[in-house]
Structures are given as C-alpha cells and as structure tokens.
Short mmCIF file of C-alpha atoms and ligand atoms in Angstrom, two decimals:
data_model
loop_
_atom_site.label_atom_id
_atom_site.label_comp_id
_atom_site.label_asym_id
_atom_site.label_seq_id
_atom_site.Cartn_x
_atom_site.Cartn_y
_atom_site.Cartn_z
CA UNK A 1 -3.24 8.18 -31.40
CA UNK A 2 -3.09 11.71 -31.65
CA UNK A 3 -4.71 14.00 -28.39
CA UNK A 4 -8.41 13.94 -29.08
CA UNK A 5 -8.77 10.59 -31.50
CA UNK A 6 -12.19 9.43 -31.51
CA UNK A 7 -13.12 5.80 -30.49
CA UNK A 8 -13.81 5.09 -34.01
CA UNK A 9 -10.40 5.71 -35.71
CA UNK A 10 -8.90 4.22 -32.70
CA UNK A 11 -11.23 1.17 -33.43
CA UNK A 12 -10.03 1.56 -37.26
CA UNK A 13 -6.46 1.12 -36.22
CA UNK A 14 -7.38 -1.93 -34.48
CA UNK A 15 -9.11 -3.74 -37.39
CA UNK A 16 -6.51 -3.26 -39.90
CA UNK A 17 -3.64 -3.90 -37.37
CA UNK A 18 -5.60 -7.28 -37.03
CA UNK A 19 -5.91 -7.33 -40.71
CA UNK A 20 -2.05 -7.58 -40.46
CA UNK A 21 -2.24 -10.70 -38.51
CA UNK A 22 -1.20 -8.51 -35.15
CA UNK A 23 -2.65 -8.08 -31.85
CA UNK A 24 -3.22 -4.86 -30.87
CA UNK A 25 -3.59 -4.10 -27.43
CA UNK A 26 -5.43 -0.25 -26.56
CA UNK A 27 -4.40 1.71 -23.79
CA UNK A 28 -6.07 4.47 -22.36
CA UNK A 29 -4.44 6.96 -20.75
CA UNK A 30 -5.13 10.14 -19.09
CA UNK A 31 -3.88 12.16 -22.74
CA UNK A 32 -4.21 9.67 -25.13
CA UNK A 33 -4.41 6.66 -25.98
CA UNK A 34 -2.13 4.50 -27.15
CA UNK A 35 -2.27 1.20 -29.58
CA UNK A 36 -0.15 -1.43 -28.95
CA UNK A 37 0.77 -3.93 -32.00
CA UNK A 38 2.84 -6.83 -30.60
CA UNK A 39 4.27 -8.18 -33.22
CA UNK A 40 8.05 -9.81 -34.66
CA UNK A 41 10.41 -6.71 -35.02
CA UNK A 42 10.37 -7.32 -38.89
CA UNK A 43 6.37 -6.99 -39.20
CA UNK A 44 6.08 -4.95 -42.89
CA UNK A 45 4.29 -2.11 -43.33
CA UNK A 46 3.49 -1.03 -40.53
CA UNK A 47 3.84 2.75 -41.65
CA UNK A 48 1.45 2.73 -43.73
CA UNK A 49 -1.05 2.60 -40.79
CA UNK A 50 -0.11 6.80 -39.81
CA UNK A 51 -2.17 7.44 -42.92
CA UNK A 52 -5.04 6.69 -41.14
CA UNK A 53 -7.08 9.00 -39.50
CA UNK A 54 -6.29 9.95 -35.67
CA UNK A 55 -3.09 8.27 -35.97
CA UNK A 56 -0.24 10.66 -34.46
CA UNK A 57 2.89 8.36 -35.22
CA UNK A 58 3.60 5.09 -35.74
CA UNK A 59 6.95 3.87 -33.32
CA UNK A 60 8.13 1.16 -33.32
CA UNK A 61 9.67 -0.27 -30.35
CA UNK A 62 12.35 -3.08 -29.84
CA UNK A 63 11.31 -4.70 -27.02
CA UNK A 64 11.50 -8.22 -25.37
CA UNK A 65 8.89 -7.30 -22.50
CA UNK A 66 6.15 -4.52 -24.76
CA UNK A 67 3.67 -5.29 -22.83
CA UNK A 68 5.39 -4.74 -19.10
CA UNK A 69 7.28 -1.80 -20.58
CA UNK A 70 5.83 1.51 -19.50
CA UNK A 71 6.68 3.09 -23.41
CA UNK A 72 3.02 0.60 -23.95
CA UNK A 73 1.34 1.66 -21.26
CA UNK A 74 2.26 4.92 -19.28
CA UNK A 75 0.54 5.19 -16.32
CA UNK A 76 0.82 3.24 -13.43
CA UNK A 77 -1.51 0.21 -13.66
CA UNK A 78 -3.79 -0.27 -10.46
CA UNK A 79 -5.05 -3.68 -9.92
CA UNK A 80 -7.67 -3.93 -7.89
CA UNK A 81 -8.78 -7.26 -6.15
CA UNK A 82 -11.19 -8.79 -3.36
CA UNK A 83 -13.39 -6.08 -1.34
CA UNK A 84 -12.34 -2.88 -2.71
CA UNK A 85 -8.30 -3.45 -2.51
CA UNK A 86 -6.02 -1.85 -4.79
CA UNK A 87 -2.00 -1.99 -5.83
CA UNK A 88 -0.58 0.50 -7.70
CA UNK A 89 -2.25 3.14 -6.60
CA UNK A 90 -1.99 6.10 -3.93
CA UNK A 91 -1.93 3.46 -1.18
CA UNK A 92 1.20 1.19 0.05
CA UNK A 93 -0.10 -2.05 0.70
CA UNK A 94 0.98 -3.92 3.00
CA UNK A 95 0.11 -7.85 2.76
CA UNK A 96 1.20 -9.68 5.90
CA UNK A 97 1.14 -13.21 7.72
CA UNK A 98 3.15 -16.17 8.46
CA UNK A 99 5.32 -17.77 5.82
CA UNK A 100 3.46 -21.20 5.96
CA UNK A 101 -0.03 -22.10 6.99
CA UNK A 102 1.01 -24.71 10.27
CA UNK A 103 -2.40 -24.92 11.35
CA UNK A 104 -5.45 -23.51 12.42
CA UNK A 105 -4.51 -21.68 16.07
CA UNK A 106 -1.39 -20.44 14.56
CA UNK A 107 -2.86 -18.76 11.40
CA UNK A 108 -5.73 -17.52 13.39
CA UNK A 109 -3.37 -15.51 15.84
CA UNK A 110 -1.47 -14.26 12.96
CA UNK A 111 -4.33 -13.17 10.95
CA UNK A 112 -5.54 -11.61 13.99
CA UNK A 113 -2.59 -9.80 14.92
CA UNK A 114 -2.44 -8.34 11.48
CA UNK A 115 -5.70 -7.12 10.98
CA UNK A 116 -5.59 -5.86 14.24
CA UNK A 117 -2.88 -3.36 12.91
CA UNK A 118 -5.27 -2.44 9.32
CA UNK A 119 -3.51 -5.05 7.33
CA UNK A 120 -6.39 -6.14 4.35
CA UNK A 121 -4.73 -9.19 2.38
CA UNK A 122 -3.04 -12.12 4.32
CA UNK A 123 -0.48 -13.92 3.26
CA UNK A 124 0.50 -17.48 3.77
CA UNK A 125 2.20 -20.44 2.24
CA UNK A 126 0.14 -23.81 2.05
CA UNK A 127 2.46 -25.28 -1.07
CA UNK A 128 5.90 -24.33 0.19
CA UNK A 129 8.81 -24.56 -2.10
CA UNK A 130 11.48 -25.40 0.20
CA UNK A 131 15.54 -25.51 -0.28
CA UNK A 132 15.26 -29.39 1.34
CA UNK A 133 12.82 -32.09 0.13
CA UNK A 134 13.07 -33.05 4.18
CA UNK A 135 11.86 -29.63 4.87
CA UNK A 136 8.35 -28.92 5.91
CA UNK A 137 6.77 -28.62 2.47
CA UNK A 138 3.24 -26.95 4.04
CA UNK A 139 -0.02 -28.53 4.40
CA UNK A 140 -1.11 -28.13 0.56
CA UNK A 141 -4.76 -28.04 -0.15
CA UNK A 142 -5.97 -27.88 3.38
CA UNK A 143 -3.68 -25.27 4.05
CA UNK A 144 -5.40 -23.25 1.40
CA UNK A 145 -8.95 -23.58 2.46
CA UNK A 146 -7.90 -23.01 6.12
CA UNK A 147 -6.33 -19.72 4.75
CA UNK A 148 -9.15 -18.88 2.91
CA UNK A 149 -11.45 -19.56 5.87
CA UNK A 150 -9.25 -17.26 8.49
CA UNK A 151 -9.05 -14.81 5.68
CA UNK A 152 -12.73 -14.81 5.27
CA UNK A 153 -13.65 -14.51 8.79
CA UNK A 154 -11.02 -11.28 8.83
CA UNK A 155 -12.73 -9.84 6.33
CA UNK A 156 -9.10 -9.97 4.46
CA UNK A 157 -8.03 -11.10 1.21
CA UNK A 158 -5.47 -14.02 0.40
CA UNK A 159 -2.06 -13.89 -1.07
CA UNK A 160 -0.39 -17.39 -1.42
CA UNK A 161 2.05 -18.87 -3.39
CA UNK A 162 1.04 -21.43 -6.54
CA UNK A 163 3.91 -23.77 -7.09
CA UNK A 164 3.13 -25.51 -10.57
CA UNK A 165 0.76 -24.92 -13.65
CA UNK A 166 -1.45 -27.75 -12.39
CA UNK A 167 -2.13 -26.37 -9.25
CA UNK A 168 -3.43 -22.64 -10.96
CA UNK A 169 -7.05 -23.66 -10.80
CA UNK A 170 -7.11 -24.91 -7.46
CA UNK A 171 -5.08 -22.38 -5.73
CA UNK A 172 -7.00 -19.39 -8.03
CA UNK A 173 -10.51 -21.04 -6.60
CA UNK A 174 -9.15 -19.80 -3.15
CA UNK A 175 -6.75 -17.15 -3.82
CA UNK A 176 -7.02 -13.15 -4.46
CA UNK A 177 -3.71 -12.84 -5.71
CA UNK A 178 -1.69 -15.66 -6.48
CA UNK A 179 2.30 -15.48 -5.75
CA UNK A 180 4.54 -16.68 -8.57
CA UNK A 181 7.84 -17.56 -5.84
CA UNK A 182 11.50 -16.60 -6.79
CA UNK A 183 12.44 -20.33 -7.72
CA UNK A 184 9.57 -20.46 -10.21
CA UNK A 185 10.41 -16.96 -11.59
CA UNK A 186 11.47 -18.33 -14.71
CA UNK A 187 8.81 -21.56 -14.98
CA UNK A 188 7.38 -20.82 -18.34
CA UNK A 189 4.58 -23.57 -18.52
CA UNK A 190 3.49 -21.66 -15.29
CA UNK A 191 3.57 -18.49 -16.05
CA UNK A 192 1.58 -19.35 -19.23
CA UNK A 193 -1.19 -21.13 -17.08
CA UNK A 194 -1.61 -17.59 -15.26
CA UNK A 195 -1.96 -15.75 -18.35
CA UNK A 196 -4.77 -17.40 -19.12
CA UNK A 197 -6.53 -16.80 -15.40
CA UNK A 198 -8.86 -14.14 -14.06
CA UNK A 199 -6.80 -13.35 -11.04
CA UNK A 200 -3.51 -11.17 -9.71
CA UNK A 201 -0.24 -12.80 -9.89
CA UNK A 202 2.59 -11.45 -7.85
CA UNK A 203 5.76 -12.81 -9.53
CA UNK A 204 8.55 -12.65 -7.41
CA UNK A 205 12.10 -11.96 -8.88
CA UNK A 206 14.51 -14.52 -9.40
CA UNK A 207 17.35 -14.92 -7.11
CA UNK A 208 19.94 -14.15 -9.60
CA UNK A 209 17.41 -12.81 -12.18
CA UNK A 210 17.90 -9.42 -13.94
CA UNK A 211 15.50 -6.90 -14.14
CA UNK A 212 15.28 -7.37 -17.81
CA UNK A 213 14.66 -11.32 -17.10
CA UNK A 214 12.15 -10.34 -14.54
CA UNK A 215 10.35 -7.94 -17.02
CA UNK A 216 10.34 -10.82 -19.58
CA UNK A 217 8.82 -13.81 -17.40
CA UNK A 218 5.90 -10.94 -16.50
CA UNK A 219 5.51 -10.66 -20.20
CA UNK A 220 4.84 -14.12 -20.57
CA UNK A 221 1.62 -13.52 -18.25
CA UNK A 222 0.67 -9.97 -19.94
CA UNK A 223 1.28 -12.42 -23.14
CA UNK A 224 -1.56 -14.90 -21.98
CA UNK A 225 -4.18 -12.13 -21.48
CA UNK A 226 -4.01 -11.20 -17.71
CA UNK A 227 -2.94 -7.92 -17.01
CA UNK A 228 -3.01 -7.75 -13.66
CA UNK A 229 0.70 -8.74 -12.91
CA UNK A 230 2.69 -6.97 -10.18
CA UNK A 231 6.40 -7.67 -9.65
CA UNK A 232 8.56 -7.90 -6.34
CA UNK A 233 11.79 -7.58 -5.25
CA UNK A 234 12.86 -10.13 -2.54
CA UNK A 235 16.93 -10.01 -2.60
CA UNK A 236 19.38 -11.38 -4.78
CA UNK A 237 22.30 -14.11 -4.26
CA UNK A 238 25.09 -11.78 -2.79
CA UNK A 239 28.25 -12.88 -1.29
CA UNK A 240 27.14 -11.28 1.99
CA UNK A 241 27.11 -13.90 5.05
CA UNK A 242 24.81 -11.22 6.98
CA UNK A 243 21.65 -11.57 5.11
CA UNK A 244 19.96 -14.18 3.40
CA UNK A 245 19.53 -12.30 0.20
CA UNK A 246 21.22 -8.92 -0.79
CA UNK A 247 17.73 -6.70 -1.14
CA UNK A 248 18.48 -4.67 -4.42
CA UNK A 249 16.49 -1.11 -3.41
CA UNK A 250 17.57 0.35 -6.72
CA UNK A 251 15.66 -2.41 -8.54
CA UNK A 252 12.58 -0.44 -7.39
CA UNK A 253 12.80 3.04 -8.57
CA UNK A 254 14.39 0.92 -11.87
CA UNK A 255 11.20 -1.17 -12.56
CA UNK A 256 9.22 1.74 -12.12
CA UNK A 257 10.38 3.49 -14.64
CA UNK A 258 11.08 0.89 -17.19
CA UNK A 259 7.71 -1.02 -16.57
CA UNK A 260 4.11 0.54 -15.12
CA UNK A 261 3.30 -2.79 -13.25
CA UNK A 262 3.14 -2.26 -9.50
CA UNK A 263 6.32 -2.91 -7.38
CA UNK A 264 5.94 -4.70 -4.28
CA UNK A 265 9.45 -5.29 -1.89
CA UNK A 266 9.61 -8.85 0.30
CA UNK A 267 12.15 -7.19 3.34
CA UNK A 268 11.28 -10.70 4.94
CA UNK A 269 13.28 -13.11 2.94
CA UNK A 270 15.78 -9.90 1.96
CA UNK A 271 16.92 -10.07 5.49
CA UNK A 272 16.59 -13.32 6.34
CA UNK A 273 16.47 -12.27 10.52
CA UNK A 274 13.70 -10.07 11.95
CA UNK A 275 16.15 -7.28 13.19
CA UNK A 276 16.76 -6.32 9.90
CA UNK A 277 13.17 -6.62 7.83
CA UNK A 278 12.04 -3.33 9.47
CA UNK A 279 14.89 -1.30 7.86
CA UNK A 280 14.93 -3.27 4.43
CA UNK A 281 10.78 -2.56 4.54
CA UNK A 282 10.87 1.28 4.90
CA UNK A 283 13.85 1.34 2.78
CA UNK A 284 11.01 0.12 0.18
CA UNK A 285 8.66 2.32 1.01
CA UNK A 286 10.92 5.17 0.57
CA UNK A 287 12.53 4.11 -3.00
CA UNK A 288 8.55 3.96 -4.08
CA UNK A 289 7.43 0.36 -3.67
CA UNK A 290 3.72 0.16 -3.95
CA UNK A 291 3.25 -2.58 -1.45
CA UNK A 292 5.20 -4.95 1.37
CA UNK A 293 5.21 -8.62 1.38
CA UNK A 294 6.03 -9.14 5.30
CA UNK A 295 6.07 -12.44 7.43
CA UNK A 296 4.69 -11.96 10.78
CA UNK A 297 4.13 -15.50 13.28
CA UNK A 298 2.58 -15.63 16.26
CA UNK A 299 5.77 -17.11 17.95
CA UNK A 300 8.57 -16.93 15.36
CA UNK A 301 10.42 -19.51 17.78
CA UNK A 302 8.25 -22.29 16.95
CA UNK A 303 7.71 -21.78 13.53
CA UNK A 304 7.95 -24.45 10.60
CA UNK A 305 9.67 -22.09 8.27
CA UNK A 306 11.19 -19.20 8.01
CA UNK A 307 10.84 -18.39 11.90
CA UNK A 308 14.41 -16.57 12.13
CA UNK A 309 12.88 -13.35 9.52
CA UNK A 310 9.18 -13.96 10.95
CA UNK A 311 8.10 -10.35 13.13
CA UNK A 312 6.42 -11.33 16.26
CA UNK A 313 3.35 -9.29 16.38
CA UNK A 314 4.44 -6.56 18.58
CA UNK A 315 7.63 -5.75 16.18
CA UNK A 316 5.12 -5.90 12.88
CA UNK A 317 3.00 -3.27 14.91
CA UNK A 318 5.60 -0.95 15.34
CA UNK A 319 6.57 -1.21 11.71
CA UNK A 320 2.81 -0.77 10.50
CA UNK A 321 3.70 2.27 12.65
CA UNK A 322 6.79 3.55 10.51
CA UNK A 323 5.46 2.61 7.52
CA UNK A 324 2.27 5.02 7.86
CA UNK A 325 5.26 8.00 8.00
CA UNK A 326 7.39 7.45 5.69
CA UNK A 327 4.66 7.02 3.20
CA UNK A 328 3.65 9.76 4.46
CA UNK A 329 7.14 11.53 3.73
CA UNK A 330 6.65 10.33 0.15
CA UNK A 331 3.13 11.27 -0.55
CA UNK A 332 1.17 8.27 0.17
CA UNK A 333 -0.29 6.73 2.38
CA UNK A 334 -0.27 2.74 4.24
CA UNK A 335 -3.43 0.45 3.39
C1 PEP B 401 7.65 -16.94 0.33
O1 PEP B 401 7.19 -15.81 0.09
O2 PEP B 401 7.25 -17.65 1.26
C2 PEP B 401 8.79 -17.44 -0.47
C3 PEP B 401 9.04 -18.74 -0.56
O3 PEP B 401 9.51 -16.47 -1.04
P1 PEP B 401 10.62 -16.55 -2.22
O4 PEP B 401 9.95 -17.25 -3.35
O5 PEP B 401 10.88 -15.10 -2.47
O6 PEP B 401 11.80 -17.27 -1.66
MN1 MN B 402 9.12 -17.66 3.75
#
C-alpha cells in the first residue's frame, strides 16, 4: 500500500483479494503496510487490484517460504511470551537448563543456578529424541509438569521440546515456547499441528537441512496461522571429528536477511563438549542471533544426556558474563 493508505482501502484490498479465492495476510510496518496474497504463482489478475485506491504496486513474488520471507514482512518480528518476555527484539535471550529433565533435585539446582545469573525461560527435555532407542528417552509427561513446576516457582518460563503432532496439546498446556528438534525439522504432520496452536515454536534446523529447507518447514507453521515461529541454528553434519556438529555462523546473518523471524543459535549441541559452547555462543551473539539455546547441569558428570556439552554452573556464569559485552559491542543487550 502506498505511504499513508487508510485502513479502509487497505481493508478493500483485502475483500477483493478474498474475492479471488486468496488469503491475504496485512502487515504493518513502521512506513507502510504491506498486503500479503499467498497464492499459486499462476493466480490471474492479480494486476488489476493496483487500480484500487491506496494501492502503490502490485509484486509479485516467487517464493516457496512468503510468509517467513522478510520481502512479506520487513521488520523484525518480536514474539513475546510468558511474563513480559520477548525474542526478536533489542534483547538477546538467553534460554538455559539441562538437556533432559532427570528429576526433581537435579532440575531444581539447574533452574536455580540459571536464574541466579538473570536467565528468564528454562529449558529442558522431558520427551527426548535420542540417536539410540536404549538411550534415556526422558521422563515424558512427568518430566513436563516437574518443569513447569520448577519453572513456576523461578518465576521463569519453559522451553521444551514436542516430539510428535499428538503430543502438541499436552506439551502446549505446559509449555511457553515449544521446541520443534533438528530430527523433526522436516515432520510435516507436526509442524501443521503447531500452526494451528496459540503458542511459540522454536524449530530447530535440520542437520543437513538448507536454509531454504529450513525457511520452508517454518512456512508450514506461518501456513497454519501461528506466527510466532523463531528459527535456530544448532550445527550441521560436517566431516569434522572435533565437534559434534559443524555450527554454520553465516546461517545467522543469512536468515536474517532473507526471513524477519527471530534467530536463535544452540552452541550446546554445535560443540558437542563444554570447552567449546562458550566460543560457538558469543560467536552467535556477535553474527546477530537474537537468543541462545544453552545446556547448563548441575553436575555435567552425572548427567543422562548430553553431559559432555552440559556447562556446569560456574562456566554458564562466566558466559552470562561475556555475553552481556559482546551484546553490548553490537548494540544490544542480554535478557
Ligand atoms: C535438544 O535441544 O535437546 C536437542 C535434542 O537438540 P537437537 O534437536 O538440536 O539435536
Ligand atoms: Mn541435548
């Protein structure tokens, strides 16, 4: 819409795009505002709707992601959650905890070492998709309340992962931001079930996934009707023995640009051993990721899963520490 458009020609447009069987989906931005029509690249006619008044061009754009593309929508979407949290904007957030829910003590130290440090949303695996069936595959619903619970007491919000579509109600009833995990990246009938919920989803990249691939499985929840989808960056499948995963920092400054969805970076299963998460975080931080996704345990040593990567509190402390300046060194600031 051209600069200055009132509401009702922007509502105009609407109608008559739905009139042509599309969906149109208005953003507002700062400037303007902007209509998107998702519809199949050979839609007819849809020139005819710059006739109308307020209208400053019709464009079309080839896209398999519209939605997640920033051309739709181009300022950074903030998705606020729980008591007055926000990603995606001015603030780095940093969401913390152990990678699975073990038990009570356990996620009450970790909680409590995190908070201690300023951290707001706890994280915490009660339906863990492991490599090995024999693995510990977490404690499943109790797990969840139990997080919930700790979280509550805290004051802190809860970030956990929801493994299948059947589980989205359940896990959303306890949940402030659900966690879409690498292996389920590309789990359609999933990622359809959180379109149609009332709650974040953090939808973590593929291990071999393009960005484009990434950008299309988000779609699918934009597609459902949630908009409040942030992506993250956890490491790809690299032929590096060192690490678990090859972190890909230029993935960051990449989604950015090509999609306004909030970019969060996991250092923790990047790095695969603690020494290295603190690096691979601020890294992040610095290539303009809008929040961290860091496992911290009590006593990595006797952890179910993932205790090799896990920060003992004292190390997460003296990243919280780091972070604060070099988000300060790129003009934000650690929440
Ligand atoms: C996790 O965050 O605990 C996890 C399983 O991560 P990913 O899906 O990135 O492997
Ligand atoms: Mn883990």
């Amino acid at each position: 819409m051209a600069a200055g458009a009132t509401s009702e020609q922007v509502e105009e447009v609407v109608r008559r795009a739905r009139q042509l069987g599309l969906s149109p989906e208005v953003s507002h931005g700062r400037e303007r505002t902007i209509v998107g029509l998702i519809g199949h690249e050979t839609e007819p006619d849809l020139e005819k709707l710059s006739t109308l008044g307020g209208v400053e061009r019709v464009v079309r754009v080839l896209h398999d992601h519209p939605l997640a593309s920033r051309d739709f929508h181009p300022e950074d979407r903030v998705i606020t959650f729980g008591p007055g949290l926000a990603l995606g904007g001015p603030e780095v957030l940093i969401m913390a905890g152990p990678c699975a829910v073990e038990g009570e003590q356990q996620l009450e130290a970790a909680a409590a070492a995190v908070r201690r440090v300023g951290v707001r949303v706890l994280r915490g695996g009660a339906f863990k998709p492991r490599t090995s069936p024999y693995s510990f595959q977490g404690l499943g619903e109790p797990g969840l309340l139990l997080l919930r619970e700790v979280a509550d007491r805290h004051q802190m919000a809860v970030i956990t992962e929801v493994l299948s579509a059947e589980d989205v109600a359940l896990v959303s009833a306890h949940a402030d931001i659900l966690q879409v995990g690498a292996r389920n990246m590309q789990n359609y009938r999933l990622l359809q079930a959180l379109g149609e919920v009332d709650r974040p989803v953090l939808l973590k990249r593929g291990l071999a996934a393009t960005v484009d691939e990434l950008l299309q499985a988000a779609e699918y929840v934009l597609a459902g009707g949630n908009q409040k989808v942030a992506l993250c960056e956890r490491g790809l499948r690299g032929f590096e023995p060192s690490v678990r995963f090859s972190l890909d920092i230029t993935s960051v400054p990449v989604l950015k640009r090509l999609s306004s969805l909030p970019v969060v970076v996991d250092p923790s299963h990047a790095a695969g051993r603690a020494q290295y998460v603190p690096a691979l975080a601020l890294a992040g931080v610095a290539a303009g990721a809008d929040g961290l996704l860091v496992e911290v345990h009590p006593d990595p040593s006797s952890a179910l899963s993932d205790g090799a990567q896990s920060l003992d509190p004292e190390a997460f402390c003296a990243l919280v520490h780091q972070v604060s300046q070099v988000a300060a060194a790129v003009g934000r600031r650690a929440a």
